[in-house]
PDB file of C-alpha atoms in Angstrom:
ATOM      1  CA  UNK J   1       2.362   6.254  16.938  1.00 75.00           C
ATOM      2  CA  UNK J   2      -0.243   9.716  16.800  1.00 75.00           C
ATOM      3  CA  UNK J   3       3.080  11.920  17.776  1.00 74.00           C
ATOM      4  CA  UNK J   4       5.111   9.810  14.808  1.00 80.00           C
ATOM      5  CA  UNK J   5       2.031   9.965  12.211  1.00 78.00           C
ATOM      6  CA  UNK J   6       1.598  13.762  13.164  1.00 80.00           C
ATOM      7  CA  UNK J   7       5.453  15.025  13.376  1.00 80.00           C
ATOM      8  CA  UNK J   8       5.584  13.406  10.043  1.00 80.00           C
ATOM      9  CA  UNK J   9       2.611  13.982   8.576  1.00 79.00           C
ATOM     10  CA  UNK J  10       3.430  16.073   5.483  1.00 87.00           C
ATOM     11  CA  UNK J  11       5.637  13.583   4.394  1.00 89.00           C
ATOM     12  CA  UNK J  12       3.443  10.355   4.903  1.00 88.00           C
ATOM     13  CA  UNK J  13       0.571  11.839   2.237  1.00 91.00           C
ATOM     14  CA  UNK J  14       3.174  12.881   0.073  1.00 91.00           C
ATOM     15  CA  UNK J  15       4.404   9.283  -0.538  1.00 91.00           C
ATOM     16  CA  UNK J  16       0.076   8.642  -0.134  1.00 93.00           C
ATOM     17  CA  UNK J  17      -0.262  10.813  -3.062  1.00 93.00           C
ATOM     18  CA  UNK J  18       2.772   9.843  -5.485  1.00 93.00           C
ATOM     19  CA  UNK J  19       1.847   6.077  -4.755  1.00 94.00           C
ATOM     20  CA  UNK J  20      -1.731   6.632  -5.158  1.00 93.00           C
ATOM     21  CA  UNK J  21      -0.707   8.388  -8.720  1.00 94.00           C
ATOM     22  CA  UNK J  22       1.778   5.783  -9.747  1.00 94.00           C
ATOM     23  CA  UNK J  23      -1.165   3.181  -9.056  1.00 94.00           C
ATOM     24  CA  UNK J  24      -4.064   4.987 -10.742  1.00 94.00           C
ATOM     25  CA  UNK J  25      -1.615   5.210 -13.910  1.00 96.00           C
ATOM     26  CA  UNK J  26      -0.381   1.894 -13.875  1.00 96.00           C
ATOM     27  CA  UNK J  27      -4.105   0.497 -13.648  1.00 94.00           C
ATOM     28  CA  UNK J  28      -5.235   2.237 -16.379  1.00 95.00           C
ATOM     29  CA  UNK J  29      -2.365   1.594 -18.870  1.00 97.00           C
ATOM     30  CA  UNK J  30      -1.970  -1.631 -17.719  1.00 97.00           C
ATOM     31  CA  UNK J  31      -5.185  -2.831 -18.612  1.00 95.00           C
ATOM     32  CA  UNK J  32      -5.369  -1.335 -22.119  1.00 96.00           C
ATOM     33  CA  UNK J  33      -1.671  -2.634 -23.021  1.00 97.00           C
ATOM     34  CA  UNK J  34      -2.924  -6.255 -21.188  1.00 96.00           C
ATOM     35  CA  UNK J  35      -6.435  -6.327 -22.878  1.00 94.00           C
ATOM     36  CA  UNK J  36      -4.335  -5.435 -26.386  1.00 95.00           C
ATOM     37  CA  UNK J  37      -1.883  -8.249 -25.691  1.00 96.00           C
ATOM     38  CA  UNK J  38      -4.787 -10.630 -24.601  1.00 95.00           C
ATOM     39  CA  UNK J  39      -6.407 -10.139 -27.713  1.00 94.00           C
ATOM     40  CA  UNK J  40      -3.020 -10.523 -29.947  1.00 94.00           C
ATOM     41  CA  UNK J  41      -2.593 -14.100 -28.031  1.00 93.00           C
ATOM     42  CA  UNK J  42      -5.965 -15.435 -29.472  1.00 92.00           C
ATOM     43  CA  UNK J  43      -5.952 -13.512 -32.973  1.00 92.00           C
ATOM     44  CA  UNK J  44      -6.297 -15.764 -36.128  1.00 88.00           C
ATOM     45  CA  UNK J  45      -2.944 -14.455 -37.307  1.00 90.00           C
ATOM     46  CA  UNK J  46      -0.360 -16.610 -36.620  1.00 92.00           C
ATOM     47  CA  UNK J  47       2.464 -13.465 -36.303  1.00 94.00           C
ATOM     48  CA  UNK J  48       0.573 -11.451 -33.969  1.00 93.00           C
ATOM     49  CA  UNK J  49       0.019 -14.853 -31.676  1.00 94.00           C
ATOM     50  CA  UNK J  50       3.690 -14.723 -31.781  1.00 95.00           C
ATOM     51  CA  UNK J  51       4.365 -11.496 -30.867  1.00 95.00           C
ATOM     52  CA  UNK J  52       1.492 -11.371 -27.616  1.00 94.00           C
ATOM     53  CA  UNK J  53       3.179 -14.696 -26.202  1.00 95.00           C
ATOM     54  CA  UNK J  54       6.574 -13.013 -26.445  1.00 96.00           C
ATOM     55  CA  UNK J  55       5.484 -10.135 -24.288  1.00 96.00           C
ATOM     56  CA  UNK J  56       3.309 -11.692 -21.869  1.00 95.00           C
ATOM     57  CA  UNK J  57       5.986 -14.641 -21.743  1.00 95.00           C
ATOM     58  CA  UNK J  58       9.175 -12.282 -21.117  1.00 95.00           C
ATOM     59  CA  UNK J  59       7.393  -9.251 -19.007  1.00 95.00           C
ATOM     60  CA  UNK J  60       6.055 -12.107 -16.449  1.00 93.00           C
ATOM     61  CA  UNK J  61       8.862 -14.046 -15.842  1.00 94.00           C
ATOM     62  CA  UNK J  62      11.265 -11.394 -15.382  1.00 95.00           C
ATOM     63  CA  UNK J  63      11.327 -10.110 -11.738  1.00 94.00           C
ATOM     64  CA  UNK J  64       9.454  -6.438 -11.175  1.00 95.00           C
ATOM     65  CA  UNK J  65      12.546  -4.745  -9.596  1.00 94.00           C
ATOM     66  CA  UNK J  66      14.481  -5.407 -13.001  1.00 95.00           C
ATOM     67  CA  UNK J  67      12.325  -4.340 -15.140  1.00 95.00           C
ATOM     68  CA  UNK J  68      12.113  -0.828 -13.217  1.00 94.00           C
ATOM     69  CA  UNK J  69      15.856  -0.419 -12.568  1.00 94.00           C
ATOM     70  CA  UNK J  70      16.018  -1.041 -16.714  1.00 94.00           C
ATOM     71  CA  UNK J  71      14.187   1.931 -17.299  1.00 93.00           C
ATOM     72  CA  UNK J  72      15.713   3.637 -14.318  1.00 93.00           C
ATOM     73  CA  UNK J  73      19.056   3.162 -15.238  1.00 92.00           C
ATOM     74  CA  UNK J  74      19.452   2.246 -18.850  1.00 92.00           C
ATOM     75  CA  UNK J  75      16.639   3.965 -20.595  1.00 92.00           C
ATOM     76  CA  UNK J  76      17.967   7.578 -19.180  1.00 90.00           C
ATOM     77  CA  UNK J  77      21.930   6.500 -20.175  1.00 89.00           C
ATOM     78  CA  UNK J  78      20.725   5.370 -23.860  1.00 87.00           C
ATOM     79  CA  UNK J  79      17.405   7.069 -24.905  1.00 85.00           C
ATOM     80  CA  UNK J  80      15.798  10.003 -23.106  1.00 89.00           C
ATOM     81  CA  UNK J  81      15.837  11.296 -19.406  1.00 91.00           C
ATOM     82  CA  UNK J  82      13.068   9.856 -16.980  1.00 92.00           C
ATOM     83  CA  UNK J  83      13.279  10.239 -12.993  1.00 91.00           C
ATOM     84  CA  UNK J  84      12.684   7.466 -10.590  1.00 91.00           C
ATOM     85  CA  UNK J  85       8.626   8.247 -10.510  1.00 93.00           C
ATOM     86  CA  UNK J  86       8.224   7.673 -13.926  1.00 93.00           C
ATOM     87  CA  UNK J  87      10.258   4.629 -14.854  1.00 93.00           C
ATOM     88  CA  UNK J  88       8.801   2.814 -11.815  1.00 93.00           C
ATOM     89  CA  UNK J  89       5.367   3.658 -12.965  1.00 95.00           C
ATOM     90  CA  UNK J  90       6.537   2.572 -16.776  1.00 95.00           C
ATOM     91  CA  UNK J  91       7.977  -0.781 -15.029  1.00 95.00           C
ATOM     92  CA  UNK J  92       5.271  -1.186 -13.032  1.00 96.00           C
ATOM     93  CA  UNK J  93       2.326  -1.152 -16.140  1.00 96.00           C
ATOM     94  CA  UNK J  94       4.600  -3.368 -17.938  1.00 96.00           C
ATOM     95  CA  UNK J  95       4.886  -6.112 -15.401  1.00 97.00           C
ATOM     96  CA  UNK J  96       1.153  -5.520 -14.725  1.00 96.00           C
ATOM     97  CA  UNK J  97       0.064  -6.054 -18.158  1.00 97.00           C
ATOM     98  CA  UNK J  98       1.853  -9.046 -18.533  1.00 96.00           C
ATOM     99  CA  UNK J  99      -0.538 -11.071 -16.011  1.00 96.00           C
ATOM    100  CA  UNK J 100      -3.633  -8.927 -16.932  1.00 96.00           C
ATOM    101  CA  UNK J 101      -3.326 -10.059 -20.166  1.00 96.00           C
ATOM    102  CA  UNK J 102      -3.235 -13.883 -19.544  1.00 94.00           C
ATOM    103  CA  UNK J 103      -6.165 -13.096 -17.424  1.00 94.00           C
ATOM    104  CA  UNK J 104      -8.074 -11.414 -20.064  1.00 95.00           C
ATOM    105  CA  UNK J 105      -6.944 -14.312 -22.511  1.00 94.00           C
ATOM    106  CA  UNK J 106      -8.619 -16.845 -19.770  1.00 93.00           C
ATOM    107  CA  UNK J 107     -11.812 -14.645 -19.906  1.00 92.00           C
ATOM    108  CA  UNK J 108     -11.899 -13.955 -24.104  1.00 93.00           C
ATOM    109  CA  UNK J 109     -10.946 -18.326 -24.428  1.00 91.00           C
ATOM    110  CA  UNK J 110     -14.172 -18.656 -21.324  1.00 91.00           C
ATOM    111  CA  UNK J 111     -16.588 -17.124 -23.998  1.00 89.00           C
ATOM    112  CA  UNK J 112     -18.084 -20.001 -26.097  1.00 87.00           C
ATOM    113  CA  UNK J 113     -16.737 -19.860 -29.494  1.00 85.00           C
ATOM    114  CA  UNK J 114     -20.132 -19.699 -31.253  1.00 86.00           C
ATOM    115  CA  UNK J 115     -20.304 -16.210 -30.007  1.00 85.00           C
ATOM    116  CA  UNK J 116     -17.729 -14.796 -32.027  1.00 87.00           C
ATOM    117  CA  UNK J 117     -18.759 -16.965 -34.991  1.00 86.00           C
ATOM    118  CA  UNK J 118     -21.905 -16.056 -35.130  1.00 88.00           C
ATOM    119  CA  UNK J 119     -20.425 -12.286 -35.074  1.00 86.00           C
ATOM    120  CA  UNK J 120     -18.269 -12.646 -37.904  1.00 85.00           C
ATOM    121  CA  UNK J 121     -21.235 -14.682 -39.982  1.00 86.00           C
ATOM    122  CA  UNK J 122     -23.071 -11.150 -39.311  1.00 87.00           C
ATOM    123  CA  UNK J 123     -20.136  -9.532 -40.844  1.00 85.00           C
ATOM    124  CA  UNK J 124     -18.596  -7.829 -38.055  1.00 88.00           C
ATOM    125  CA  UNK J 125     -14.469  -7.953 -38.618  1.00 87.00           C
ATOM    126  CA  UNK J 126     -12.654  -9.718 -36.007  1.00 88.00           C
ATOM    127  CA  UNK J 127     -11.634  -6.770 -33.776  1.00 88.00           C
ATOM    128  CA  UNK J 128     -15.287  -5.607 -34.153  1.00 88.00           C
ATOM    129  CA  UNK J 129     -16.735  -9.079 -32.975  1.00 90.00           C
ATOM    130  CA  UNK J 130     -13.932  -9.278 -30.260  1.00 90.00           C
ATOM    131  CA  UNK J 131     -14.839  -5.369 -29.034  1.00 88.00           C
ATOM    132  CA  UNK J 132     -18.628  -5.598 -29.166  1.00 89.00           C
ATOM    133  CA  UNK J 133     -19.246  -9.143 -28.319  1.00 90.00           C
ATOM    134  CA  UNK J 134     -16.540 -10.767 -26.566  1.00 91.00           C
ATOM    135  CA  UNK J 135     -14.823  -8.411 -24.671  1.00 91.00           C
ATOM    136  CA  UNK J 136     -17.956  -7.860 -22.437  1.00 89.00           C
ATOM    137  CA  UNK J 137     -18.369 -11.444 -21.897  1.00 89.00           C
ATOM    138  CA  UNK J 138     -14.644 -11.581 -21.534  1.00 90.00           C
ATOM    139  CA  UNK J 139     -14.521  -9.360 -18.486  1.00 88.00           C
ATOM    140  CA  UNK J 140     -17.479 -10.244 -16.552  1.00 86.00           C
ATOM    141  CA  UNK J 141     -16.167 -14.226 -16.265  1.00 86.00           C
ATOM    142  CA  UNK J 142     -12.381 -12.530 -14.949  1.00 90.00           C
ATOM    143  CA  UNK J 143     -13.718  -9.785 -12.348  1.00 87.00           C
ATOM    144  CA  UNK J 144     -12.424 -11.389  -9.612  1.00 87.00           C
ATOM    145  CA  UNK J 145      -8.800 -12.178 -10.976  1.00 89.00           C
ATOM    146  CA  UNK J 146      -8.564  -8.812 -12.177  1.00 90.00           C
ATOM    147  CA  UNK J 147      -9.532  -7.510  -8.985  1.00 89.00           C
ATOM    148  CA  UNK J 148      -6.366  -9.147  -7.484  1.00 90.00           C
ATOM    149  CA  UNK J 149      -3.971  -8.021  -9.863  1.00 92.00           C
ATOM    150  CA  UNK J 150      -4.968  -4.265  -9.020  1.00 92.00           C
ATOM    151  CA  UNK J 151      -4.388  -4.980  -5.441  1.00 92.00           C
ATOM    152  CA  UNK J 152      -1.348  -6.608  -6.538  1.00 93.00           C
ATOM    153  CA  UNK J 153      -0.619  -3.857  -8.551  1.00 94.00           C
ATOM    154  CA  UNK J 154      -0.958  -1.387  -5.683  1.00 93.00           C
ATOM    155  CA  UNK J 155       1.492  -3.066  -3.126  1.00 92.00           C
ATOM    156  CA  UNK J 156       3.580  -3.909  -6.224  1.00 93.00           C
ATOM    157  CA  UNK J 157       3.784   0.052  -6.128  1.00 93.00           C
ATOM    158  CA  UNK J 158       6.432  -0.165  -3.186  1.00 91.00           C
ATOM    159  CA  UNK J 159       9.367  -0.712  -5.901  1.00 90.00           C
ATOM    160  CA  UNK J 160       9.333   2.841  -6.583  1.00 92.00           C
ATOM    161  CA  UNK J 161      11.070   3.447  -2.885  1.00 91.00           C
ATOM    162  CA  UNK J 162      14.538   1.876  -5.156  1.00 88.00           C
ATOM    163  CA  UNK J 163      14.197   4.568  -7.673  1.00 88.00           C
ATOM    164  CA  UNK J 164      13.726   7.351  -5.491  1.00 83.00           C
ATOM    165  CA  UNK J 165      10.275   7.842  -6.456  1.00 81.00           C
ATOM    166  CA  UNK J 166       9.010   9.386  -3.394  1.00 86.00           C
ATOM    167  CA  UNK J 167       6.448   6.909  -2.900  1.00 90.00           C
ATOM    168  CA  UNK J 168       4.931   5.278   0.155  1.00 91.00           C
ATOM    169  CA  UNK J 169       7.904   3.188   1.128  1.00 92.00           C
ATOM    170  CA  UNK J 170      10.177   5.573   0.443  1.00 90.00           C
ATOM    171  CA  UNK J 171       8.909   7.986   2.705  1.00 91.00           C
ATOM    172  CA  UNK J 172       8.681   5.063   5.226  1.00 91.00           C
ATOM    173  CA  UNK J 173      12.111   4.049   4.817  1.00 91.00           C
ATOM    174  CA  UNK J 174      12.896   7.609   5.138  1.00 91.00           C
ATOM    175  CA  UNK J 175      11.540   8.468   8.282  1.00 91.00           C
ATOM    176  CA  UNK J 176      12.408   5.129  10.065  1.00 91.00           C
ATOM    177  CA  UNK J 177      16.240   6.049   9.237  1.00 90.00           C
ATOM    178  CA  UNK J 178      15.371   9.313  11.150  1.00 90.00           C
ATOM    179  CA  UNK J 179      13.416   8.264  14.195  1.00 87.00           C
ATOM    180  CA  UNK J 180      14.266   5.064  14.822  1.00 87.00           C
ATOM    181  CA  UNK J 181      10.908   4.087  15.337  1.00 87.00           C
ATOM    182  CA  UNK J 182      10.926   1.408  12.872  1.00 89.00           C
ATOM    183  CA  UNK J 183       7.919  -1.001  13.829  1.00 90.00           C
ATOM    184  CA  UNK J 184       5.242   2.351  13.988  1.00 90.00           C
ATOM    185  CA  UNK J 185       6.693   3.856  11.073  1.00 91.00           C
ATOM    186  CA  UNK J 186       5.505   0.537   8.861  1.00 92.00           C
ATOM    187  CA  UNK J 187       2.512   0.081  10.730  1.00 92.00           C
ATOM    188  CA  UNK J 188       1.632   3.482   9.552  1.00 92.00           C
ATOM    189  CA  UNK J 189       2.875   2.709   6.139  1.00 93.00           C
ATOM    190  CA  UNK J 190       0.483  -0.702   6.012  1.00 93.00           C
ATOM    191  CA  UNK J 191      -2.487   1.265   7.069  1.00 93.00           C
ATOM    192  CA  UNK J 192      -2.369   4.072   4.133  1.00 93.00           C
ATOM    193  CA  UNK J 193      -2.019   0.909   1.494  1.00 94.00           C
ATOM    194  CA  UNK J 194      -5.187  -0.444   3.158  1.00 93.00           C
ATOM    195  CA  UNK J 195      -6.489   2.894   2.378  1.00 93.00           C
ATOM    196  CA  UNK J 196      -5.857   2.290  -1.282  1.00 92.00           C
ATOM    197  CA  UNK J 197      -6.339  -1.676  -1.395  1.00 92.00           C
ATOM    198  CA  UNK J 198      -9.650  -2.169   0.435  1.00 92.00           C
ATOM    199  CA  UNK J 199     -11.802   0.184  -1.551  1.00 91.00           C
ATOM    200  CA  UNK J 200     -10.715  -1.748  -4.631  1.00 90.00           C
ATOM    201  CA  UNK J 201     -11.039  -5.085  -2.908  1.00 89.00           C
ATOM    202  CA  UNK J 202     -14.396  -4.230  -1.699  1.00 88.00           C
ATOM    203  CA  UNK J 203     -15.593  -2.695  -5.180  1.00 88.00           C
ATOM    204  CA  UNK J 204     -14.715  -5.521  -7.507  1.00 87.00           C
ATOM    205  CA  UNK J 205     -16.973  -7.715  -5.158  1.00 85.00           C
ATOM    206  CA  UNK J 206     -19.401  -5.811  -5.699  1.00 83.00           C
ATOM    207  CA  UNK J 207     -19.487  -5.193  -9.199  1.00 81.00           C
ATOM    208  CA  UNK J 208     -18.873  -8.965  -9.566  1.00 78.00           C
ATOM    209  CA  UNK J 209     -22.168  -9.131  -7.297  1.00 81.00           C
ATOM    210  CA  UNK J 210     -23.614  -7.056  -9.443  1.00 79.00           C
ATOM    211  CA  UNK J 211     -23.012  -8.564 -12.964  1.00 71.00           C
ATOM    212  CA  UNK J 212     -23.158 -12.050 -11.748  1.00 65.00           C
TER     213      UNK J 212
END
């Protein structure tokens, strides 16, 4: 396994790095474009409503590999030129923000209702009351679901190996075509996703530790 990780070495942190980029990316859009969509689902509006259950209702129930080979394929054909890194990291914040936004929604619908009455009896707008007031509340009570979807968000990652995206898995896949040494080659490829995973496991325990 040392002579496999070593010989191949270069190409192992290259797919650590373009995974680890893909992921950071996808977090971070993700959870604005989930926390917008949460906050659609629950506004008095009955049009918006309509519009955040349509996303959150399509993007979730439609299988991650589709929605990447969409914009891997089809966007490209029809509308502008992407490569394989960027429409799995576009596919992958899309599919991500689907269930991060019925999480938030769980959080915003935790918060006791008074709270955002009381805002708006102040005079705050809606989207001030839901910013200052329940948003915080919001995201404190879904820590610990959150926390699973970025872990989930990080293996989910792996679907860039099908649009050449020079990820984790795809160097994996690569090298195990070329050495044959299929069972190390994974093993490796498991322990450099732990790399990413447990710090973010172990981190959202502790800030949910922290603002318990």
């Amino acid at each position: 396994m040392i002579h496999l990780l070593t010989s191949n070495w270069n190409e192992f942190i290259s797919g650590f790095g373009w995974t680890l980029l893909s992921s950071v990316l996808a977090l971070f859009f993700s959870l604005i474009i989930g926390s917008l969509f949460a906050i659609l689902e629950v506004v008095p509006n009955k049009f918006l409503r309509i519009i955040g259950n349509i996303y959150v209702e399509v993007f979730r129930n439609i299988p991650l590999l589709v929605i990447t080979m969409f914009f891997y394929l089809v966007i490209p054909l029809y509308v502008v030129k992407i490569n394989g890194f960027t429409a799995g990291t576009i596919g992958l914040t899309i599919y991500t923000s689907a269930f991060i936004a019925e999480t938030v929604r769980a959080g915003i619908n935790s918060v006791d209702i008074g709270q955002m009455e009381a805002a708006r009896g102040q005079g705050m707008t809606f989207w001030q009351a839901m910013r200052y007031i329940v948003l915080p509340q919001a995201f404190k009570y879904v820590i610990p679901p959150l926390g699973n979807q970025f872990v989930n968000l990080v293996k989910n990652s792996s679907v860039l190996a099908f649009v050449a995206g020079f990820d984790l898995m795809y160097q994996g896949n690569a090298i195990a075509s070329q050495t044959f040494d299929t069972v190390n080659t994974y093993i490796i490829v498991g322990v450099f996703y732990l790399i990413i995973t447990l710090p973010i496991s172990y981190y959202m325990q502790h800030l949910e530790r922290k603002l318990a």
